[in-house]
Coordinates of C-alpha atoms in Angstrom, one line a residue:
X14 CA 2.4 7.6 31.6
X15 CA 2.8 5.6 28.5
X16 CA 0.7 6.1 25.5
X17 CA -2.4 3.7 25.0
X18 CA -0.8 2.5 21.8
X19 CA 2.4 1.6 23.5
X20 CA 0.7 -0.1 26.3
X21 CA -1.3 -2.2 23.6
X22 CA 1.9 -2.9 21.7
X23 CA 3.7 -4.4 24.6
X24 CA 3.0 -8.1 24.7
X25 CA 3.6 -8.1 28.4
X26 CA -0.1 -7.5 28.8
X27 CA 0.6 -4.8 31.3
X28 CA -1.8 -1.8 31.8
X29 CA -1.2 1.9 32.6
X30 CA -4.2 1.6 35.1
X31 CA -3.9 0.2 38.6
X32 CA -4.3 -3.5 38.6
X33 CA -6.3 -5.8 40.9
X34 CA -5.0 -9.0 42.1
X35 CA -7.1 -11.0 39.5
X36 CA -5.8 -8.7 36.8
X37 CA -2.2 -9.6 37.7
X38 CA -2.8 -13.2 38.1
X39 CA -4.4 -13.2 34.7
X40 CA -1.4 -11.3 33.2
X41 CA 1.1 -13.8 34.7
X42 CA -0.8 -16.7 33.2
X43 CA -0.9 -15.1 29.7
X44 CA 2.8 -14.4 30.0
X45 CA 3.5 -18.1 31.0
X46 CA 1.2 -19.3 28.1
X47 CA 2.9 -17.1 25.6
X48 CA 6.4 -18.2 26.7
X49 CA 5.4 -21.8 26.5
X50 CA 4.1 -21.3 23.0
X51 CA 7.2 -19.4 21.7
X52 CA 9.4 -21.4 19.3
X53 CA 12.7 -22.8 21.1
X54 CA 16.0 -21.2 20.2
X55 CA 17.3 -23.9 18.2
X56 CA 14.3 -23.9 15.7
X57 CA 14.9 -20.1 15.4
X58 CA 18.6 -20.5 14.7
X59 CA 18.0 -23.1 12.1
X60 CA 15.4 -21.1 10.3
X61 CA 17.6 -18.0 10.3
X62 CA 20.4 -20.1 8.8
X63 CA 18.2 -21.6 6.1
X64 CA 16.9 -18.3 5.3
X65 CA 20.3 -16.5 5.1
X66 CA 21.7 -19.4 2.9
X67 CA 18.8 -19.2 0.6
X68 CA 19.2 -15.3 0.4
X69 CA 22.9 -15.5 -0.2
X70 CA 22.6 -18.0 -3.0
X71 CA 20.1 -16.1 -4.7
X72 CA 21.8 -12.8 -5.0
X73 CA 22.6 -12.0 -8.6
X74 CA 24.0 -8.4 -8.2
X75 CA 27.2 -6.5 -7.4
X76 CA 27.0 -4.2 -4.4
X77 CA 30.4 -2.9 -3.3
X78 CA 33.9 -3.8 -4.3
X79 CA 35.1 -4.2 -0.6
X80 CA 32.9 -7.3 -0.3
X81 CA 35.5 -8.9 -2.6
X82 CA 38.7 -7.0 -2.4
X83 CA 38.7 -6.6 1.5
X84 CA 37.9 -10.2 2.2
X85 CA 37.7 -12.9 -0.9
X86 CA 40.9 -11.6 -2.6
X87 CA 43.2 -11.7 0.3
X88 CA 41.5 -15.0 1.4
X89 CA 42.4 -16.5 -2.1
X90 CA 45.9 -15.5 -1.8
X91 CA 46.1 -17.1 1.8
X92 CA 44.4 -20.4 0.5
X93 CA 46.3 -20.7 -2.9
X94 CA 49.5 -18.8 -2.5
X95 CA 51.1 -15.5 -3.6
X96 CA 51.1 -16.5 -7.3
X97 CA 47.4 -17.4 -7.5
X98 CA 46.3 -14.3 -9.2
X99 CA 44.6 -12.6 -6.4
X100 CA 44.4 -8.7 -6.6
X101 CA 45.9 -7.4 -3.1
X102 CA 44.9 -3.8 -2.8
X103 CA 47.1 -1.0 -1.2
X104 CA 45.5 -1.5 2.1
X105 CA 46.9 -5.0 2.5
X106 CA 50.2 -3.9 1.5
X107 CA 50.3 -1.1 4.1
X108 CA 48.8 -3.3 6.7
X109 CA 45.6 -1.3 7.2
X110 CA 43.5 -4.4 7.4
X111 CA 43.3 -7.4 9.8
X112 CA 43.7 -10.7 8.3
X113 CA 41.5 -12.6 10.6
X114 CA 38.3 -12.0 8.6
X115 CA 39.8 -13.2 5.1
X116 CA 41.5 -16.2 7.2
X117 CA 38.2 -17.5 7.7
X118 CA 37.3 -17.7 4.0
X119 CA 40.7 -18.9 3.4
X120 CA 39.6 -22.0 5.3
X121 CA 36.5 -22.2 3.4
X122 CA 38.5 -22.2 0.2
X123 CA 40.8 -24.9 1.4
X124 CA 37.8 -27.1 2.6
X125 CA 35.9 -26.6 -0.6
X126 CA 39.1 -27.5 -2.8
X127 CA 39.5 -30.7 -0.9
X128 CA 36.0 -31.6 -1.1
X129 CA 36.1 -31.0 -4.9
X130 CA 39.2 -33.2 -5.2
X131 CA 37.2 -36.0 -3.0
X132 CA 34.1 -35.8 -5.2
X133 CA 36.3 -35.4 -8.5
X134 CA 34.3 -32.5 -9.6
X135 CA 34.6 -31.2 -13.1
X136 CA 36.4 -27.7 -13.5
X137 CA 32.8 -26.1 -14.0
X138 CA 31.5 -27.5 -10.8
X139 CA 34.7 -26.8 -8.8
X140 CA 34.2 -23.1 -9.8
X141 CA 30.6 -23.1 -8.8
X142 CA 31.6 -24.6 -5.3
X143 CA 34.3 -22.0 -4.7
X144 CA 31.6 -19.4 -5.7
X145 CA 29.1 -20.7 -3.3
X146 CA 31.2 -21.7 -0.2
X147 CA 32.1 -18.1 0.9
X148 CA 28.4 -17.1 0.5
X149 CA 27.2 -20.1 2.6
X150 CA 29.9 -19.2 5.2
X151 CA 28.8 -15.5 5.4
X152 CA 25.2 -16.6 5.6
X153 CA 25.9 -18.4 8.8
X154 CA 27.6 -15.5 10.2
X155 CA 24.7 -13.1 9.2
X156 CA 22.2 -15.7 10.8
X157 CA 24.1 -15.5 14.1
X158 CA 23.8 -11.7 14.0
X159 CA 20.1 -12.0 13.3
X160 CA 19.8 -14.6 16.1
X161 CA 21.3 -12.5 18.7
X162 CA 19.2 -9.5 17.6
X163 CA 16.2 -11.8 18.3
X164 CA 17.6 -12.9 21.7
X165 CA 18.4 -9.2 22.8
X166 CA 14.8 -8.5 21.7
X167 CA 13.4 -11.2 24.0
X168 CA 15.6 -9.9 26.7
X169 CA 14.1 -6.3 26.3
X170 CA 10.5 -7.2 25.5
X171 CA 10.1 -10.6 27.1
X172 CA 10.1 -14.1 25.6
X173 CA 7.6 -14.6 22.8
X174 CA 6.8 -10.8 22.4
X175 CA 5.7 -9.2 19.1
X176 CA 8.5 -6.7 19.6
X177 CA 11.2 -9.3 19.4
X178 CA 9.7 -10.8 16.3
X179 CA 9.2 -7.5 14.6
X180 CA 12.9 -6.5 15.2
X181 CA 13.9 -10.0 13.7
X182 CA 11.5 -9.5 10.6
X183 CA 13.0 -5.8 10.1
X184 CA 16.3 -7.5 10.0
X185 CA 15.0 -10.0 7.1
X186 CA 14.2 -7.0 4.8
X187 CA 17.9 -6.1 4.6
X188 CA 19.9 -8.1 2.0
X189 CA 23.3 -7.1 3.2
X190 CA 24.9 -9.2 6.1
X191 CA 26.4 -7.5 9.0
X192 CA 27.9 -8.7 12.3
X193 CA 26.2 -8.1 15.6
X194 CA 27.2 -10.4 18.4
X195 CA 27.9 -10.2 22.1
X196 CA 31.7 -10.0 22.8
X197 CA 31.7 -8.8 26.4
X198 CA 34.7 -10.0 28.3
X199 CA 36.1 -12.0 25.3
X200 CA 37.2 -8.8 23.5
X201 CA 40.9 -9.5 24.8
X202 CA 40.8 -13.0 23.2
X203 CA 39.6 -11.6 19.9
X204 CA 42.2 -9.0 19.9
X205 CA 45.0 -11.7 20.8
X206 CA 43.8 -14.0 17.9
X207 CA 43.7 -11.1 15.5
X208 CA 47.3 -10.0 16.4
X209 CA 48.7 -13.6 16.0
X210 CA 46.8 -13.9 12.5
X211 CA 48.1 -10.7 11.4
X212 CA 51.5 -11.7 12.5
X213 CA 51.2 -14.8 10.4
X214 CA 49.8 -12.9 7.3
X215 CA 52.2 -9.9 7.3
X216 CA 55.3 -11.7 8.7
X217 CA 55.8 -9.2 11.4
X218 CA 54.0 -7.7 14.3
X219 CA 51.7 -4.9 13.3
X220 CA 48.4 -3.4 14.6
X221 CA 46.0 -2.5 11.5
X222 CA 43.4 -0.2 13.5
X223 CA 46.3 2.1 14.4
X224 CA 47.8 2.0 10.8
X225 CA 44.2 2.6 9.5
X226 CA 43.7 5.8 11.7
X227 CA 47.3 7.1 10.6
X228 CA 46.7 6.7 6.7
X229 CA 43.0 7.9 6.8
X230 CA 43.3 10.7 9.4
X231 CA 46.9 11.8 9.6
X232 CA 47.6 11.5 5.9
X233 CA 43.8 12.2 4.8
X234 CA 44.2 9.4 2.1
X235 CA 40.5 8.5 2.4
X236 CA 39.6 11.7 0.7
X237 CA 41.0 10.2 -2.4
X238 CA 37.8 8.2 -2.7
X239 CA 35.5 11.1 -2.0
X240 CA 34.5 13.9 0.4
X241 CA 31.0 14.4 1.9
X242 CA 29.4 17.0 4.0
X243 CA 29.5 16.8 7.8
X244 CA 25.7 16.0 7.9
X245 CA 26.0 13.0 5.5
X246 CA 24.9 10.4 8.0
X247 CA 22.1 12.5 9.3
X248 CA 20.3 13.4 6.1
X249 CA 21.5 10.5 3.8
X250 CA 23.0 7.6 5.9
X251 CA 20.2 7.0 8.3
X252 CA 17.3 7.4 5.4
X253 CA 19.4 4.9 3.1
X254 CA 19.9 2.6 5.9
X255 CA 16.5 2.5 7.3
X256 CA 14.3 3.5 4.2
X257 CA 10.6 2.9 5.1
X258 CA 11.4 2.3 8.7
X259 CA 13.2 5.7 9.3
X260 CA 10.0 7.4 11.2
X261 CA 9.8 4.4 13.5
X262 CA 13.4 4.3 14.3
X263 CA 13.4 8.1 15.1
X264 CA 10.2 7.6 17.4
X265 CA 12.2 4.9 19.2
X266 CA 15.4 7.0 19.5
X267 CA 13.4 9.7 21.0
X268 CA 11.4 7.6 23.4
X269 CA 14.6 5.9 24.5
X270 CA 16.7 9.0 25.3
X271 CA 14.1 11.5 26.4
X272 CA 11.5 9.6 28.4
X273 CA 11.8 10.6 32.0
X274 CA 11.9 7.6 34.4
X275 CA 10.8 4.1 33.5
X276 CA 7.6 3.6 31.5
X277 CA 5.0 1.4 33.4
X278 CA 5.0 -1.0 30.5
X279 CA 8.7 -1.9 30.6
X280 CA 11.2 -2.9 33.2
X281 CA 14.3 -0.8 34.3
X282 CA 16.6 -3.3 32.6
X283 CA 14.6 -2.8 29.3
X284 CA 14.9 1.0 29.6
X285 CA 18.6 0.8 30.4
X286 CA 19.2 -1.4 27.2
X287 CA 17.2 0.9 25.1
X288 CA 19.1 4.0 26.2
X289 CA 22.3 2.4 25.5
X290 CA 21.3 1.2 22.3
X291 CA 20.1 4.6 21.2
X292 CA 23.3 6.2 22.4
X293 CA 25.5 4.0 20.4
X294 CA 23.4 4.5 17.3
X295 CA 24.0 8.2 17.5
X296 CA 27.5 8.1 18.7
X297 CA 28.8 5.9 15.9
X298 CA 27.7 8.2 12.9
X299 CA 28.7 11.2 15.0
X300 CA 32.3 10.0 15.4
X301 CA 32.4 8.8 11.8
X302 CA 31.2 12.3 10.7
X303 CA 34.8 13.7 11.7
X304 CA 36.2 11.6 8.7
X305 CA 35.8 13.4 5.4
X306 CA 35.1 10.3 3.4
X307 CA 31.7 8.8 4.3
X308 CA 29.6 5.8 3.1
X309 CA 26.4 4.5 4.3
X310 CA 27.9 0.9 4.8
X311 CA 30.2 2.4 7.5
X312 CA 27.2 2.5 9.9
X313 CA 25.7 -0.9 9.0
X314 CA 26.6 -2.1 12.5
X315 CA 24.1 0.3 14.0
X316 CA 21.2 -1.3 12.1
X317 CA 20.2 -4.2 14.4
X318 CA 19.9 -1.9 17.4
X319 CA 17.8 0.8 15.5
X320 CA 15.7 -2.2 14.4
X321 CA 15.1 -3.2 18.1
X322 CA 14.3 0.5 19.0
X323 CA 11.8 0.6 16.0
X324 CA 9.9 -2.5 16.8
X325 CA 7.6 -1.0 19.4
X326 CA 6.7 2.2 17.7
X327 CA 6.1 0.1 14.5
X328 CA 3.8 -2.4 16.4
X329 CA 2.0 0.6 18.3
X330 CA 1.2 2.3 15.0
X331 CA -0.1 -0.9 13.3
X332 CA -1.7 -2.6 16.1
X333 CA -4.8 -4.4 15.2
X334 CA -6.9 -2.5 17.6
X335 CA -5.8 0.8 16.1
X336 CA -5.6 -0.2 12.5
X337 CA -7.8 1.9 10.3
X338 CA -8.3 1.4 6.6
X339 CA -5.7 4.1 6.0
X340 CA -3.2 2.3 8.2
X341 CA -4.0 -1.0 6.3
X342 CA -3.3 0.7 3.0
X343 CA -0.2 2.3 4.4
X344 CA 1.1 -1.1 5.8
X345 CA 0.4 -2.7 2.6
X346 CA 2.3 -0.1 0.6
X347 CA 5.1 -0.4 3.2
X348 CA 5.5 -4.1 2.7
X349 CA 5.3 -3.7 -1.1
X350 CA 8.0 -1.0 -1.2
X351 CA 10.3 -3.4 0.7
X352 CA 9.6 -6.4 -1.4
X353 CA 10.4 -4.0 -4.7
X354 CA 13.6 -2.8 -2.9
X355 CA 14.7 -6.4 -2.1
X356 CA 14.1 -7.6 -5.7
X357 CA 15.6 -4.7 -7.2
X358 CA 18.8 -4.7 -5.2
X359 CA 19.4 -8.4 -5.3
X360 CA 18.2 -9.4 -8.9
X361 CA 18.3 -6.3 -11.0
X362 CA 20.5 -3.4 -10.1
X363 CA 24.3 -3.8 -11.2
X364 CA 23.9 -7.5 -12.2
X365 CA 26.3 -7.0 -15.2
X366 CA 29.5 -7.4 -13.2
X367 CA 28.7 -11.0 -12.0
X368 CA 27.1 -12.1 -15.4
X369 CA 30.1 -10.7 -17.3
X370 CA 32.4 -13.0 -15.2
X371 CA 30.2 -15.9 -15.5
X372 CA 30.4 -15.4 -19.3
X373 CA 34.3 -15.1 -19.0
X374 CA 34.6 -18.3 -16.9
X375 CA 32.5 -20.2 -19.4
X376 CA 35.5 -19.5 -22.0
X377 CA 37.9 -21.2 -19.6
X378 CA 35.8 -24.2 -19.1
X379 CA 35.2 -24.7 -22.8
X380 CA 39.0 -24.5 -23.4
X381 CA 40.8 -25.0 -20.1
X382 CA 44.2 -25.6 -21.7
X383 CA 44.4 -22.3 -23.6
X384 CA 45.1 -18.9 -21.9
X385 CA 42.2 -16.4 -22.2
X386 CA 43.4 -12.8 -21.7
X387 CA 41.2 -10.0 -20.7
X388 CA 41.4 -6.2 -20.1
X389 CA 38.9 -4.4 -17.9
X390 CA 38.6 -0.9 -19.2
X391 CA 36.3 0.2 -16.4
X392 CA 36.6 2.4 -13.2
X393 CA 38.8 0.2 -11.0
X394 CA 37.3 -2.7 -8.8
X395 CA 34.1 -2.5 -10.8
X396 CA 33.8 -6.3 -10.9
X397 CA 35.0 -8.9 -8.6
X398 CA 38.5 -10.5 -9.5
X399 CA 40.0 -13.9 -8.8
X400 CA 37.4 -14.9 -6.4
X401 CA 35.1 -15.0 -9.6
X402 CA 37.6 -15.6 -12.4
X403 CA 38.4 -18.6 -10.5
X404 CA 40.5 -20.3 -13.4
X405 CA 44.1 -19.9 -13.8
X406 CA 43.7 -19.8 -17.6
X407 CA 42.0 -16.4 -17.3
X408 CA 44.8 -13.8 -17.3
X409 CA 43.6 -10.2 -16.9
X410 CA 44.6 -6.7 -16.0
X411 CA 42.5 -3.6 -15.0
X412 CA 42.9 -0.1 -14.5
X413 CA 44.2 0.8 -11.0
X414 CA 43.2 3.5 -8.5
X415 CA 45.9 3.5 -6.1
X416 CA 45.9 6.6 -3.6
X417 CA 48.9 8.9 -3.5
X418 CA 51.0 7.2 -0.8
X419 CA 54.1 9.0 -2.1
X420 CA 52.6 12.6 -2.1
X421 CA 52.2 15.0 0.8
X422 CA 48.6 15.8 1.8
X423 CA 48.9 19.3 0.3
X424 CA 49.1 17.5 -3.2
X425 CA 46.3 14.9 -2.7
X426 CA 43.7 17.2 -4.3
X427 CA 45.4 17.2 -7.7
X428 CA 46.5 13.6 -7.8
X429 CA 45.0 11.6 -10.7
X430 CA 45.3 7.7 -10.6
X431 CA 45.4 5.5 -13.7
X432 CA 41.6 5.4 -14.1
X433 CA 41.3 9.0 -13.9
X434 CA 43.9 9.3 -16.6
X435 CA 42.3 6.8 -18.7
X436 CA 38.8 8.5 -18.7
X437 CA 40.3 11.9 -19.3
X438 CA 41.1 10.7 -22.9
X439 CA 40.6 7.0 -23.5
X440 CA 41.8 7.1 -27.0
X441 CA 45.0 8.9 -25.9
X442 CA 45.7 6.5 -23.1
X443 CA 45.1 3.4 -25.2
X444 CA 47.4 4.8 -27.9
X445 CA 50.2 5.7 -25.4
X446 CA 50.1 2.5 -23.5
X447 CA 48.9 -0.3 -26.0
X448 CA 49.6 1.1 -29.3
X449 CA 47.6 0.0 -32.2
X450 CA 44.9 -2.5 -31.8
X451 CA 45.4 -6.0 -33.2
X452 CA 43.7 -7.0 -36.4
X453 CA 43.1 -10.6 -35.2
X454 CA 43.8 -12.9 -32.5
X455 CA 47.0 -14.3 -34.0
X456 CA 48.5 -10.9 -34.0
X457 CA 47.5 -10.3 -30.4
X458 CA 49.2 -13.4 -29.3
X459 CA 52.4 -12.7 -31.2
X460 CA 52.5 -9.3 -29.5
X461 CA 52.0 -10.9 -26.3
X462 CA 55.0 -13.5 -26.9
X463 CA 57.3 -10.5 -27.8
X464 CA 56.2 -8.8 -24.6
X465 CA 57.2 -11.8 -22.5
X466 CA 60.4 -12.1 -24.5
X467 CA 61.3 -8.5 -23.8
X468 CA 60.5 -8.8 -19.9
X469 CA 61.9 -12.3 -19.5
X470 CA 58.9 -13.5 -17.5
X471 CA 55.6 -15.0 -18.6
X472 CA 52.8 -12.2 -19.0
X473 CA 50.1 -12.9 -16.2
X474 CA 47.9 -9.8 -16.4
X475 CA 48.2 -7.9 -13.1
X476 CA 49.8 -10.4 -10.9
X477 CA 51.4 -8.5 -8.2
X478 CA 53.7 -10.8 -6.6
X479 CA 56.3 -13.3 -7.8
X480 CA 58.4 -15.2 -5.2
X481 CA 58.9 -13.2 -2.1
X482 CA 56.2 -10.8 -0.9
X483 CA 57.0 -7.2 -1.7
X484 CA 59.1 -7.9 -4.9
X485 CA 56.8 -6.7 -7.5
X486 CA 57.4 -7.6 -11.0
X487 CA 57.3 -4.8 -13.7
X488 CA 53.6 -4.0 -14.7
X489 CA 53.2 -4.3 -18.5
X490 CA 49.9 -4.0 -20.0
X491 CA 48.9 -5.3 -23.5
X492 CA 46.1 -5.7 -25.9
X493 CA 44.1 -8.8 -24.9
X494 CA 41.7 -11.2 -26.5
X495 CA 38.8 -9.8 -24.5
X496 CA 37.9 -6.0 -23.5
X497 CA 35.4 -5.4 -20.8
X498 CA 33.9 -1.9 -20.3
X499 CA 30.8 -0.1 -19.7
X500 CA 28.3 0.9 -22.6
X501 CA 28.9 4.7 -22.1
X502 CA 32.3 4.1 -23.6
X503 CA 31.3 2.1 -26.5
X504 CA 31.0 5.0 -29.0
X505 CA 34.4 6.2 -28.3
X506 CA 36.1 2.9 -28.1
X507 CA 34.3 1.8 -31.4
X508 CA 36.3 4.7 -33.2
X509 CA 39.7 3.5 -31.6
X510 CA 39.0 -0.2 -32.4
X511 CA 37.7 0.6 -36.0
X512 CA 39.6 -1.5 -38.4
X513 CA 40.8 -3.9 -35.8
X514 CA 39.6 -7.3 -35.2
X515 CA 37.5 -6.5 -32.2
X516 CA 33.7 -7.1 -32.3
X517 CA 30.9 -7.5 -29.6
X518 CA 30.8 -10.9 -28.1
X519 CA 28.5 -10.2 -25.0
X520 CA 26.4 -7.4 -23.6
X521 CA 24.8 -7.2 -20.2
X522 CA 22.0 -5.1 -18.7
X523 CA 23.0 -3.3 -15.6
X524 CA 20.1 -1.5 -14.3
X525 CA 18.2 1.7 -14.9
X526 CA 21.1 4.3 -14.8
X527 CA 24.0 4.8 -12.3
X528 CA 25.1 7.5 -10.3
X529 CA 28.6 7.2 -11.7
X530 CA 28.5 8.4 -15.2
X531 CA 31.5 6.2 -16.1
X532 CA 29.3 3.0 -15.2
X533 CA 26.3 3.8 -17.3
X534 CA 25.3 2.0 -20.4
X535 CA 25.3 -1.7 -19.3
X536 CA 28.5 -3.6 -19.7
X537 CA 30.0 -4.8 -22.9
X538 CA 32.5 -7.3 -24.0
X539 CA 34.3 -7.0 -27.2
X540 CA 36.6 -9.8 -28.4
X541 CA 38.9 -11.0 -31.1
X542 CA 37.4 -14.6 -31.1
X543 CA 35.5 -14.9 -34.5
X544 CA 33.4 -17.8 -33.3
X545 CA 32.2 -15.8 -30.2
X546 CA 31.4 -12.7 -32.3
X547 CA 29.4 -15.1 -34.9
X548 CA 27.6 -16.6 -32.0
X549 CA 26.5 -12.9 -30.9
X550 CA 25.4 -12.0 -34.3
X551 CA 23.3 -15.0 -34.7
X552 CA 21.8 -14.6 -31.5
X553 CA 20.8 -11.0 -32.4
X554 CA 19.5 -12.3 -35.8
X555 CA 17.4 -14.8 -34.2
X556 CA 15.9 -12.4 -31.8
X557 CA 14.9 -10.1 -34.7
X558 CA 13.4 -13.1 -36.6
X559 CA 11.2 -13.9 -33.8
X560 CA 10.1 -10.4 -33.3
X561 CA 11.7 -10.0 -29.9
X562 CA 13.4 -7.0 -28.9
X563 CA 16.1 -9.2 -27.1
X564 CA 19.4 -7.3 -26.3
X565 CA 18.3 -4.1 -28.2
X566 CA 15.6 -3.4 -25.6
X567 CA 18.2 -3.8 -22.9
X568 CA 20.3 -1.3 -24.7
X569 CA 17.4 1.2 -25.0
X570 CA 16.5 0.9 -21.2
X571 CA 20.2 1.5 -20.5

């Protein structure tokens, strides 16, 4: 027998008690009326697309490197060629990723470029279009995921049900897009399409999923990026994924798996679907727990099923007929907590990586014919790359973190990548690899010209490929016009750069602390450009004259 709360939560208007003919007639009429009043599918889809596009264009924060380096960077290379300056990571060189996903964004880049030419956009607006178009495309994919979550909710709980709407609204609280769509019998078509796209991208037949398993399991290369306890997904993954809705999801999982028989308030089909969703939601993290390196984003695909399972317990708990003053307060706090998390994660936390690149792009638009050289002295992949640098006149290099492909698994634990070596002793690394810092921009440019003469090729930062794929140029780093690093490194770099021509040109707030000590203290850009340094000093002086804390307040918060 189902609980009264669950009976009231179901919008099928069913009752646990035996029903008379009049009761059944009234219930059928109520269901028909509810179905007639429900919005049609087209309106729902248009709303979801509009919401997701608004959400995508309003996000101002950096979430995770793979959202750029496993999609937009290879997409940029596909769209604009091997010499376009995209950062192609080791996974792509070793065929661990399927090219079908970036191929979609490559098409978006090409269409955007042709549209920009047709409209004769200025370089600044062309860059903004290239920034926005992948976001809009991904927003459409996310909206389709939301739409099919809603459709499945209606299939489970009937058309126009509160549970279906609750599951959709729970999806809205999350700001990270994820795919969730029916594939059914079309899975072979998808695999075939992926194989063809991979053949075109890699120039030979390959099966990336098998390569992925070989590198990450047989060679244990994933451990290079961190090792987690076996219970990570249980005690950290699920709580981070569901946040305030964790209790309702757990109740939904329990009811779906351990309820004997079919509850009177739901059909056999609904019971079967819920058990399948619950089983999948537990099996995915269970299987992934066998891999040493774990991240909460690996289990994002189970979030829509968990929302569907949490919908009914959520409604049962907060049903108007059961809503006490305490529950009203709890519901208000729950909503406020999710609003705060949405604002914090999309507008405040880790905003500096994007605003720093916005500042650097402005250097290119102000003087598009002069090369602007940049060095990122940060943990690798701390900022997006060519997908946000955009302009070809921005030449940059960054610290790398390639895994130990050349070493046996027994030596992986002692391996240090370039970023590790740099952070062991930044001053020693800079002295060893770059030498004495230049006193002015003229000296820096003369040194760069000498490096180009010595190597016989134009210096272009960390461009990986010249000509045929696989033929790498010699990587040579040099002092650049702009240095980008996190604030915690500023004191030590200040000693290294003492007496040189470098000074502060920009400073950005990056949130209240960071779990990685190397990324604390905001983001700072030092440069050799006297005009930019003067502009920054004048900005600080103006803030002090007006009695505002300005950038000093930001530094204090960091």
